Amino acid sequence: MLITVRLSFRPAALVFAFTALAAAPRVTGAQQGAVALHDISSALGTTGRVLMIGAHPDDEDTQLLGWLARGAKVDAAYLSLTRGDGGQNAIGKELGEALGVIRTEELLAARRVDGARQFFTRAYDFGFSKTADETYRHWPRDSVFGDVVRIVRAFRPQMIVAVFSGTPRDGHGHHQVSGMLAKEAYEASMDTIRFPVATHGAPWTVSKFYRAARFNAANATLKIDVGTYDAVRGQSLGEIAGLSRSQHRSQGFGVAQPRGTVIDYVRREATRVNEATPAEKEVSIFDGIDPSLNRFASTTPAAQKPVFDSLTRVLTMLRTSVDVQTPWNALPRIDVAHRLLDRWCTAGIATRTGMCRGDEPIPNSLAPATADLVISAVRTFTQLQQLGAASSGLLLEATVNRELVAEGDTATLTLRVTNRGPTVARVSVFTPSSAALPPRDSIAPGEAFTTTLPLPSYTRTAPWWLQRRPDSLLATLGNAIVEPFTRNGDMFIEPASTKDDEQRAARPDASVPALVNGVPVQLSAPIVHRRIDEVRGQLDTPVMFVPRVSLTIDGGPAGYVRANTAFDRIVTVRVTSNGVIDGPVTVRLHHPRGLTGDSAVKIVTLIVGNGVAVPFRLRGTLPRGRHVLSASVDALVAGKPVTFVSGYERVEYEHIRPQHMYRPAAVALESVETGAAPIGVVGYITGLADNVQPMLAQLGATVETVSASTISETMLTRYRVIVVGPRALEAQPALAAKMSVLHAWVRNGGTMVVQYQQTDIAKPGMAPFPMTFARPAARVAEEDAAVRVLRADSPVLTRPNRIGPTDWNGWVQERATYMPTTADSAYTAILGMHDPEEPENPNALLTANIGKGTYVFTSLALFRQLPAGVPGAARLFVNLLNAGGPVVPVRRRPVP
């Protein structure tokens, strides 16, 4: 076997990997072997497309989606209207857009397990919504619907499956809207008057429309066994679905991996293909639809019929005859299939092979049937390309000498081709500036050829839907600083991408064409930084392109100060060098009037790959209102002056790929008219997605973190107040056993403030007096819902701050969540509130006297308000800290 590998890696090659090859999922080393060969070969010739539509990450019917992709072998995709930004976080402190980044990556991780693809619209998840009408007050209907139509027309599914019913019983306005839009898209995707071709793509007619009925089996028209066993994988489709579902870790959705029969249900609501067959009489979800290439047999011209017949015959042989022990023997047949596919497709559209291979866009002028043929050809070409790479016995690895490559820098890329086939290989290398070098030494089986090439930097790596020009970041400061920088209301600015999110992310790949016994093979691999961890072993992380200098301010993007009160605080600017800088840099802190710094600028020396903490001490006073504090770095890069004003924060968890989120090096300081926090130490028991503690410190409280496992009668004596963070009973399971100790401490004169918990707070012993919760728990989803004061004389509304109507202005996302439905008469209800057309709930803020102490339970969404710098929420929380006694002035000191 003679193998010639042409290593042509130049900027143009990288661009190719970013565009055309992105449409072809790569086969990596982990995807080679028997399972990969089986997955690819068994799907050859299956070109049906099914689009599932829901509202959020984790809404998808994973079992049905996995069965479609891994069982039925069709091209299945999930369209989520949002990225889940408004949810909660069970694994970290990220909320808002950062949580959306996590949940996007969790969806992509799930799709890599279940084999489906992933799309999104531009709708922003603004939080829980009770009705479709409320949802549409945040989402412009035509924009979101237009995105759905745009994706339907690009993906061209034969079938749409709606996750939700599109009725109020969906229990969430977003869910209901997704169910409504799914049906409307089925009906309107061919309407070129409402959705012009120029802006929404060529029209497409969807053949069938189903709704998932897994929770309403009595209403189903068809049941499907989605748990069939895959002997090659050694897994059932139910196990695969369980593993896929368990990628949604931020939502606490780890599930079992069921074995044996697993029945799922769907309801057919509309069809254009088998209308004579009653929905209840269908035996397959594909009744009336041929998901294979055979649907083109009747429309293939007579002159091309022999080519088409030969193609389908060869694909049938490849589906059943690839020997996993000697896969390279299938390469000649794969080559024949490639050639036949090119001949059939190009004859069908009378154009070049580039369109049939996915290298050229499909023009809107193509007739729908012809576009279907081209899309099917592209999928088959991709499958053959993957099968050739998996069968070649060759493995490409692309590694760089560092994970972060600065803009304008060049890293060293190492390409390694290992011959794992049975015979000697011979390699020739092409460089960007030369013809082929003389052939290298032969590569014996089990040996490898390695070469190094320069890898230039590219566009900085960031979530594509959040990218924005760095020089425009500071223009977004002021009142909008805590709002996402790429949103207009509750919509992302850029329309939905018609590429699936794996393609749109544009992660860099290396691509190497090869010849194996004269058969062309396309090898590809992600470009990664490889390191060896003494505990975890070999770790590969994607190469990421970053600015030469990154800077952030600790505590951003929002913070608090007490208005017209002496301000004395250490502000730390963190500066990281990702590339070489000419000499020292100048770090500047730009502060508002009323404050003075210990220095206007500081000169520091940066070392590539390291960060420097640059502290500034600010003193003074600020009037009430919002004030912006920002930083910049002046540097010389290749002799030219450059100013840097932004930086990134890394979002990284074991189950997803790392991401960088960029924001200005700035903090919006909310100067709040508030009395003092109580004297003494506040103990804080951290909850889930909990960013409240540092805000309390900025408001003047002396706060210490308390681990639930360390709570004892003795250690509690040092605290004046204990604050329990949101969902702390879940975050720290040891807390449940310590509640009796905490309640005894309150009886002796302590003040305990418990933020919202899920319904586990209603279990015996968790609260001092009973409370009950409905299922689902009550909440006030509208952040501007009216608040009625039930006890105006309550200390939590009067000291040190008198809470008035303006303190309820400017709240974000929601008023309250997981509210008790009933509370024991030992509690005093302080506030009443409700969403439109609902009865008032008086249990958002409850107080109780226990012995000498005070117990406060609040389901107000303070965990969202304080990190957003909402002034009224800060004033109220200071009152909660003072709930148990008179205000005692505290001595000011710098807050780190």
PDB file of N, CA and C in Angstrom, residues 812-877:
ATOM      1  N   VAL A 812     -34.909  43.114  37.808  1.00  0.00           N
ATOM      2  CA  VAL A 812     -34.618  42.375  36.579  1.00  0.00           C
ATOM      3  C   VAL A 812     -35.202  40.970  36.655  1.00  0.00           C
ATOM      4  N   GLN A 813     -35.717  40.542  35.542  1.00  0.00           N
ATOM      5  CA  GLN A 813     -36.147  39.173  35.224  1.00  0.00           C
ATOM      6  C   GLN A 813     -37.370  38.698  35.993  1.00  0.00           C
ATOM      7  N   GLU A 814     -37.401  38.808  37.331  1.00  0.00           N
ATOM      8  CA  GLU A 814     -38.534  38.289  38.092  1.00  0.00           C
ATOM      9  C   GLU A 814     -38.562  38.948  39.466  1.00  0.00           C
ATOM     10  N   ARG A 815     -39.759  38.952  40.094  1.00  0.00           N
ATOM     11  CA  ARG A 815     -39.894  39.467  41.447  1.00  0.00           C
ATOM     12  C   ARG A 815     -39.539  38.397  42.476  1.00  0.00           C
ATOM     13  N   ALA A 816     -40.159  37.214  42.307  1.00  0.00           N
ATOM     14  CA  ALA A 816     -39.993  36.185  43.323  1.00  0.00           C
ATOM     15  C   ALA A 816     -40.141  34.817  42.678  1.00  0.00           C
ATOM     16  N   THR A 817     -39.507  33.817  43.292  1.00  0.00           N
ATOM     17  CA  THR A 817     -39.551  32.461  42.738  1.00  0.00           C
ATOM     18  C   THR A 817     -39.648  31.453  43.872  1.00  0.00           C
ATOM     19  N   TYR A 818     -40.284  30.335  43.590  1.00  0.00           N
ATOM     20  CA  TYR A 818     -40.500  29.285  44.600  1.00  0.00           C
ATOM     21  C   TYR A 818     -41.084  29.873  45.879  1.00  0.00           C
ATOM     22  N   MET A 819     -42.242  30.473  45.716  1.00  0.00           N
ATOM     23  CA  MET A 819     -42.932  31.112  46.834  1.00  0.00           C
ATOM     24  C   MET A 819     -43.809  30.083  47.549  1.00  0.00           C
ATOM     25  N   PRO A 820     -43.815  30.095  48.870  1.00  0.00           N
ATOM     26  CA  PRO A 820     -44.754  29.234  49.582  1.00  0.00           C
ATOM     27  C   PRO A 820     -46.195  29.597  49.220  1.00  0.00           C
ATOM     28  N   THR A 821     -47.028  28.586  49.138  1.00  0.00           N
ATOM     29  CA  THR A 821     -48.449  28.829  48.894  1.00  0.00           C
ATOM     30  C   THR A 821     -49.171  29.137  50.204  1.00  0.00           C
ATOM     31  N   THR A 822     -48.769  28.439  51.264  1.00  0.00           N
ATOM     32  CA  THR A 822     -49.307  28.731  52.601  1.00  0.00           C
ATOM     33  C   THR A 822     -48.142  28.806  53.581  1.00  0.00           C
ATOM     34  N   ALA A 823     -48.351  29.555  54.630  1.00  0.00           N
ATOM     35  CA  ALA A 823     -47.338  29.672  55.684  1.00  0.00           C
ATOM     36  C   ALA A 823     -48.040  29.678  57.035  1.00  0.00           C
ATOM     37  N   ASP A 824     -47.421  29.067  58.011  1.00  0.00           N
ATOM     38  CA  ASP A 824     -47.969  28.982  59.360  1.00  0.00           C
ATOM     39  C   ASP A 824     -48.243  30.373  59.923  1.00  0.00           C
ATOM     40  N   SER A 825     -49.233  30.444  60.810  1.00  0.00           N
ATOM     41  CA  SER A 825     -49.597  31.736  61.393  1.00  0.00           C
ATOM     42  C   SER A 825     -48.500  32.329  62.262  1.00  0.00           C
ATOM     43  N   ALA A 826     -47.482  31.531  62.612  1.00  0.00           N
ATOM     44  CA  ALA A 826     -46.358  32.076  63.378  1.00  0.00           C
ATOM     45  C   ALA A 826     -45.530  33.052  62.551  1.00  0.00           C
ATOM     46  N   TYR A 827     -45.665  32.977  61.235  1.00  0.00           N
ATOM     47  CA  TYR A 827     -44.957  33.914  60.362  1.00  0.00           C
ATOM     48  C   TYR A 827     -45.792  35.182  60.206  1.00  0.00           C
ATOM     49  N   THR A 828     -45.099  36.298  60.021  1.00  0.00           N
ATOM     50  CA  THR A 828     -45.743  37.552  59.652  1.00  0.00           C
ATOM     51  C   THR A 828     -45.490  37.799  58.172  1.00  0.00           C
ATOM     52  N   ALA A 829     -46.561  37.912  57.402  1.00  0.00           N
ATOM     53  CA  ALA A 829     -46.428  38.182  55.965  1.00  0.00           C
ATOM     54  C   ALA A 829     -46.265  39.681  55.766  1.00  0.00           C
ATOM     55  N   ILE A 830     -45.235  40.059  55.020  1.00  0.00           N
ATOM     56  CA  ILE A 830     -44.869  41.479  54.884  1.00  0.00           C
ATOM     57  C   ILE A 830     -45.338  42.062  53.557  1.00  0.00           C
ATOM     58  N   LEU A 831     -45.290  41.287  52.495  1.00  0.00           N
ATOM     59  CA  LEU A 831     -45.560  41.812  51.157  1.00  0.00           C
ATOM     60  C   LEU A 831     -46.543  40.905  50.418  1.00  0.00           C
ATOM     61  N   GLY A 832     -47.391  41.503  49.602  1.00  0.00           N
ATOM     62  CA  GLY A 832     -48.259  40.756  48.699  1.00  0.00           C
ATOM     63  C   GLY A 832     -47.950  41.141  47.269  1.00  0.00           C
ATOM     64  N   MET A 833     -47.977  40.156  46.376  1.00  0.00           N
ATOM     65  CA  MET A 833     -47.683  40.429  44.970  1.00  0.00           C
ATOM     66  C   MET A 833     -48.263  39.311  44.120  1.00  0.00           C
ATOM     67  N   HIS A 834     -48.409  39.585  42.840  1.00  0.00           N
ATOM     68  CA  HIS A 834     -48.929  38.557  41.938  1.00  0.00           C
ATOM     69  C   HIS A 834     -48.707  38.991  40.497  1.00  0.00           C
ATOM     70  N   ASP A 835     -48.719  38.021  39.611  1.00  0.00           N
ATOM     71  CA  ASP A 835     -48.714  38.300  38.182  1.00  0.00           C
ATOM     72  C   ASP A 835     -50.135  38.621  37.730  1.00  0.00           C
ATOM     73  N   PRO A 836     -50.306  39.220  36.554  1.00  0.00           N
ATOM     74  CA  PRO A 836     -51.648  39.572  36.078  1.00  0.00           C
ATOM     75  C   PRO A 836     -52.590  38.371  36.074  1.00  0.00           C
ATOM     76  N   GLU A 837     -53.828  38.634  36.458  1.00  0.00           N
ATOM     77  CA  GLU A 837     -54.906  37.647  36.427  1.00  0.00           C
ATOM     78  C   GLU A 837     -54.648  36.459  37.354  1.00  0.00           C
ATOM     79  N   GLU A 838     -53.864  36.694  38.409  1.00  0.00           N
ATOM     80  CA  GLU A 838     -53.623  35.660  39.403  1.00  0.00           C
ATOM     81  C   GLU A 838     -53.927  36.222  40.780  1.00  0.00           C
ATOM     82  N   PRO A 839     -54.267  35.364  41.737  1.00  0.00           N
ATOM     83  CA  PRO A 839     -54.499  35.859  43.099  1.00  0.00           C
ATOM     84  C   PRO A 839     -53.196  36.301  43.757  1.00  0.00           C
ATOM     85  N   GLU A 840     -53.327  37.162  44.713  1.00  0.00           N
ATOM     86  CA  GLU A 840     -52.144  37.666  45.409  1.00  0.00           C
ATOM     87  C   GLU A 840     -51.519  36.568  46.260  1.00  0.00           C
ATOM     88  N   ASN A 841     -50.201  36.523  46.260  1.00  0.00           N
ATOM     89  CA  ASN A 841     -49.464  35.627  47.148  1.00  0.00           C
ATOM     90  C   ASN A 841     -48.790  36.498  48.215  1.00  0.00           C
ATOM     91  N   PRO A 842     -49.070  36.252  49.510  1.00  0.00           N
ATOM     92  CA  PRO A 842     -48.529  37.110  50.571  1.00  0.00           C
ATOM     93  C   PRO A 842     -47.228  36.592  51.175  1.00  0.00           C
ATOM     94  N   ASN A 843     -46.605  35.587  50.527  1.00  0.00           N
ATOM     95  CA  ASN A 843     -45.514  34.871  51.197  1.00  0.00           C
ATOM     96  C   ASN A 843     -44.130  35.126  50.595  1.00  0.00           C
ATOM     97  N   ALA A 844     -43.960  36.236  49.877  1.00  0.00           N
ATOM     98  CA  ALA A 844     -42.644  36.532  49.316  1.00  0.00           C
ATOM     99  C   ALA A 844     -41.638  36.926  50.392  1.00  0.00           C
ATOM    100  N   LEU A 845     -42.119  37.476  51.504  1.00  0.00           N
ATOM    101  CA  LEU A 845     -41.235  37.898  52.588  1.00  0.00           C
ATOM    102  C   LEU A 845     -41.945  37.601  53.904  1.00  0.00           C
ATOM    103  N   LEU A 846     -41.381  36.669  54.660  1.00  0.00           N
ATOM    104  CA  LEU A 846     -41.972  36.239  55.928  1.00  0.00           C
ATOM    105  C   LEU A 846     -40.974  36.461  57.050  1.00  0.00           C
ATOM    106  N   THR A 847     -41.477  36.907  58.205  1.00  0.00           N
ATOM    107  CA  THR A 847     -40.620  37.022  59.387  1.00  0.00           C
ATOM    108  C   THR A 847     -41.283  36.278  60.538  1.00  0.00           C
ATOM    109  N   ALA A 848     -40.443  35.850  61.462  1.00  0.00           N
ATOM    110  CA  ALA A 848     -40.974  35.172  62.651  1.00  0.00           C
ATOM    111  C   ALA A 848     -40.029  35.423  63.818  1.00  0.00           C
ATOM    112  N   ASN A 849     -40.581  35.603  64.990  1.00  0.00           N
ATOM    113  CA  ASN A 849     -39.787  35.692  66.205  1.00  0.00           C
ATOM    114  C   ASN A 849     -39.641  34.294  66.788  1.00  0.00           C
ATOM    115  N   ILE A 850     -38.390  33.908  67.055  1.00  0.00           N
ATOM    116  CA  ILE A 850     -38.114  32.603  67.648  1.00  0.00           C
ATOM    117  C   ILE A 850     -37.298  32.871  68.908  1.00  0.00           C
ATOM    118  N   GLY A 851     -37.928  32.703  70.075  1.00  0.00           N
ATOM    119  CA  GLY A 851     -37.220  33.010  71.309  1.00  0.00           C
ATOM    120  C   GLY A 851     -36.763  34.449  71.301  1.00  0.00           C
ATOM    121  N   LYS A 852     -35.466  34.671  71.459  1.00  0.00           N
ATOM    122  CA  LYS A 852     -34.894  36.010  71.477  1.00  0.00           C
ATOM    123  C   LYS A 852     -34.493  36.490  70.077  1.00  0.00           C
ATOM    124  N   GLY A 853     -34.606  35.617  69.080  1.00  0.00           N
ATOM    125  CA  GLY A 853     -34.071  35.937  67.764  1.00  0.00           C
ATOM    126  C   GLY A 853     -35.140  36.151  66.701  1.00  0.00           C
ATOM    127  N   THR A 854     -34.672  36.395  65.499  1.00  0.00           N
ATOM    128  CA  THR A 854     -35.535  36.707  64.360  1.00  0.00           C
ATOM    129  C   THR A 854     -35.186  35.791  63.182  1.00  0.00           C
ATOM    130  N   TYR A 855     -36.215  35.241  62.572  1.00  0.00           N
ATOM    131  CA  TYR A 855     -36.069  34.388  61.391  1.00  0.00           C
ATOM    132  C   TYR A 855     -36.759  35.079  60.216  1.00  0.00           C
ATOM    133  N   VAL A 856     -36.049  35.165  59.098  1.00  0.00           N
ATOM    134  CA  VAL A 856     -36.578  35.786  57.887  1.00  0.00           C
ATOM    135  C   VAL A 856     -36.487  34.774  56.750  1.00  0.00           C
ATOM    136  N   PHE A 857     -37.597  34.580  56.046  1.00  0.00           N
ATOM    137  CA  PHE A 857     -37.576  33.767  54.825  1.00  0.00           C
ATOM    138  C   PHE A 857     -38.084  34.637  53.685  1.00  0.00           C
ATOM    139  N   THR A 858     -37.310  34.696  52.592  1.00  0.00           N
ATOM    140  CA  THR A 858     -37.733  35.489  51.441  1.00  0.00           C
ATOM    141  C   THR A 858     -37.524  34.720  50.147  1.00  0.00           C
ATOM    142  N   SER A 859     -38.557  34.710  49.334  1.00  0.00           N
ATOM    143  CA  SER A 859     -38.444  34.128  47.995  1.00  0.00           C
ATOM    144  C   SER A 859     -38.290  35.215  46.939  1.00  0.00           C
ATOM    145  N   LEU A 860     -38.075  36.451  47.353  1.00  0.00           N
ATOM    146  CA  LEU A 860     -37.729  37.508  46.395  1.00  0.00           C
ATOM    147  C   LEU A 860     -36.449  37.119  45.659  1.00  0.00           C
ATOM    148  N   ALA A 861     -36.387  37.459  44.394  1.00  0.00           N
ATOM    149  CA  ALA A 861     -35.245  37.050  43.570  1.00  0.00           C
ATOM    150  C   ALA A 861     -34.052  37.970  43.817  1.00  0.00           C
ATOM    151  N   LEU A 862     -33.639  38.071  45.059  1.00  0.00           N
ATOM    152  CA  LEU A 862     -32.514  38.939  45.402  1.00  0.00           C
ATOM    153  C   LEU A 862     -31.214  38.445  44.804  1.00  0.00           C
ATOM    154  N   PHE A 863     -31.131  37.139  44.544  1.00  0.00           N
ATOM    155  CA  PHE A 863     -29.911  36.600  43.948  1.00  0.00           C
ATOM    156  C   PHE A 863     -29.703  37.108  42.528  1.00  0.00           C
ATOM    157  N   ARG A 864     -30.757  37.607  41.896  1.00  0.00           N
ATOM    158  CA  ARG A 864     -30.606  38.247  40.580  1.00  0.00           C
ATOM    159  C   ARG A 864     -30.427  39.760  40.714  1.00  0.00           C
ATOM    160  N   GLN A 865     -31.075  40.361  41.699  1.00  0.00           N
ATOM    161  CA  GLN A 865     -31.088  41.820  41.782  1.00  0.00           C
ATOM    162  C   GLN A 865     -29.759  42.391  42.258  1.00  0.00           C
ATOM    163  N   LEU A 866     -29.167  41.811  43.291  1.00  0.00           N
ATOM    164  CA  LEU A 866     -27.933  42.398  43.831  1.00  0.00           C
ATOM    165  C   LEU A 866     -26.786  42.352  42.833  1.00  0.00           C
ATOM    166  N   PRO A 867     -26.516  41.218  42.154  1.00  0.00           N
ATOM    167  CA  PRO A 867     -25.431  41.239  41.163  1.00  0.00           C
ATOM    168  C   PRO A 867     -25.708  42.201  40.008  1.00  0.00           C
ATOM    169  N   ALA A 868     -26.971  42.557  39.782  1.00  0.00           N
ATOM    170  CA  ALA A 868     -27.307  43.505  38.723  1.00  0.00           C
ATOM    171  C   ALA A 868     -27.243  44.944  39.200  1.00  0.00           C
ATOM    172  N   GLY A 869     -26.960  45.174  40.498  1.00  0.00           N
ATOM    173  CA  GLY A 869     -26.834  46.536  41.004  1.00  0.00           C
ATOM    174  C   GLY A 869     -28.159  47.251  41.196  1.00  0.00           C
ATOM    175  N   VAL A 870     -29.239  46.522  41.451  1.00  0.00           N
ATOM    176  CA  VAL A 870     -30.549  47.153  41.650  1.00  0.00           C
ATOM    177  C   VAL A 870     -30.544  47.857  43.008  1.00  0.00           C
ATOM    178  N   PRO A 871     -30.784  49.185  43.067  1.00  0.00           N
ATOM    179  CA  PRO A 871     -30.634  49.913  44.337  1.00  0.00           C
ATOM    180  C   PRO A 871     -31.667  49.517  45.389  1.00  0.00           C
ATOM    181  N   GLY A 872     -32.940  49.347  45.004  1.00  0.00           N
ATOM    182  CA  GLY A 872     -33.953  49.011  45.995  1.00  0.00           C
ATOM    183  C   GLY A 872     -33.703  47.669  46.645  1.00  0.00           C
ATOM    184  N   ALA A 873     -33.202  46.691  45.877  1.00  0.00           N
ATOM    185  CA  ALA A 873     -32.904  45.377  46.442  1.00  0.00           C
ATOM    186  C   ALA A 873     -31.783  45.477  47.468  1.00  0.00           C
ATOM    187  N   ALA A 874     -30.802  46.343  47.198  1.00  0.00           N
ATOM    188  CA  ALA A 874     -29.709  46.526  48.162  1.00  0.00           C
ATOM    189  C   ALA A 874     -30.231  47.138  49.462  1.00  0.00           C
ATOM    190  N   ARG A 875     -31.088  48.133  49.360  1.00  0.00           N
ATOM    191  CA  ARG A 875     -31.646  48.770  50.555  1.00  0.00           C
ATOM    192  C   ARG A 875     -32.458  47.770  51.370  1.00  0.00           C
ATOM    193  N   LEU A 876     -33.218  46.941  50.682  1.00  0.00           N
ATOM    194  CA  LEU A 876     -34.022  45.945  51.376  1.00  0.00           C
ATOM    195  C   LEU A 876     -33.146  44.909  52.056  1.00  0.00           C
ATOM    196  N   PHE A 877     -32.086  44.462  51.392  1.00  0.00           N
ATOM    197  CA  PHE A 877     -31.236  43.426  51.993  1.00  0.00           C
ATOM    198  C   PHE A 877     -30.522  43.971  53.232  1.00  0.00           C
TER     199      PHE A 877
END
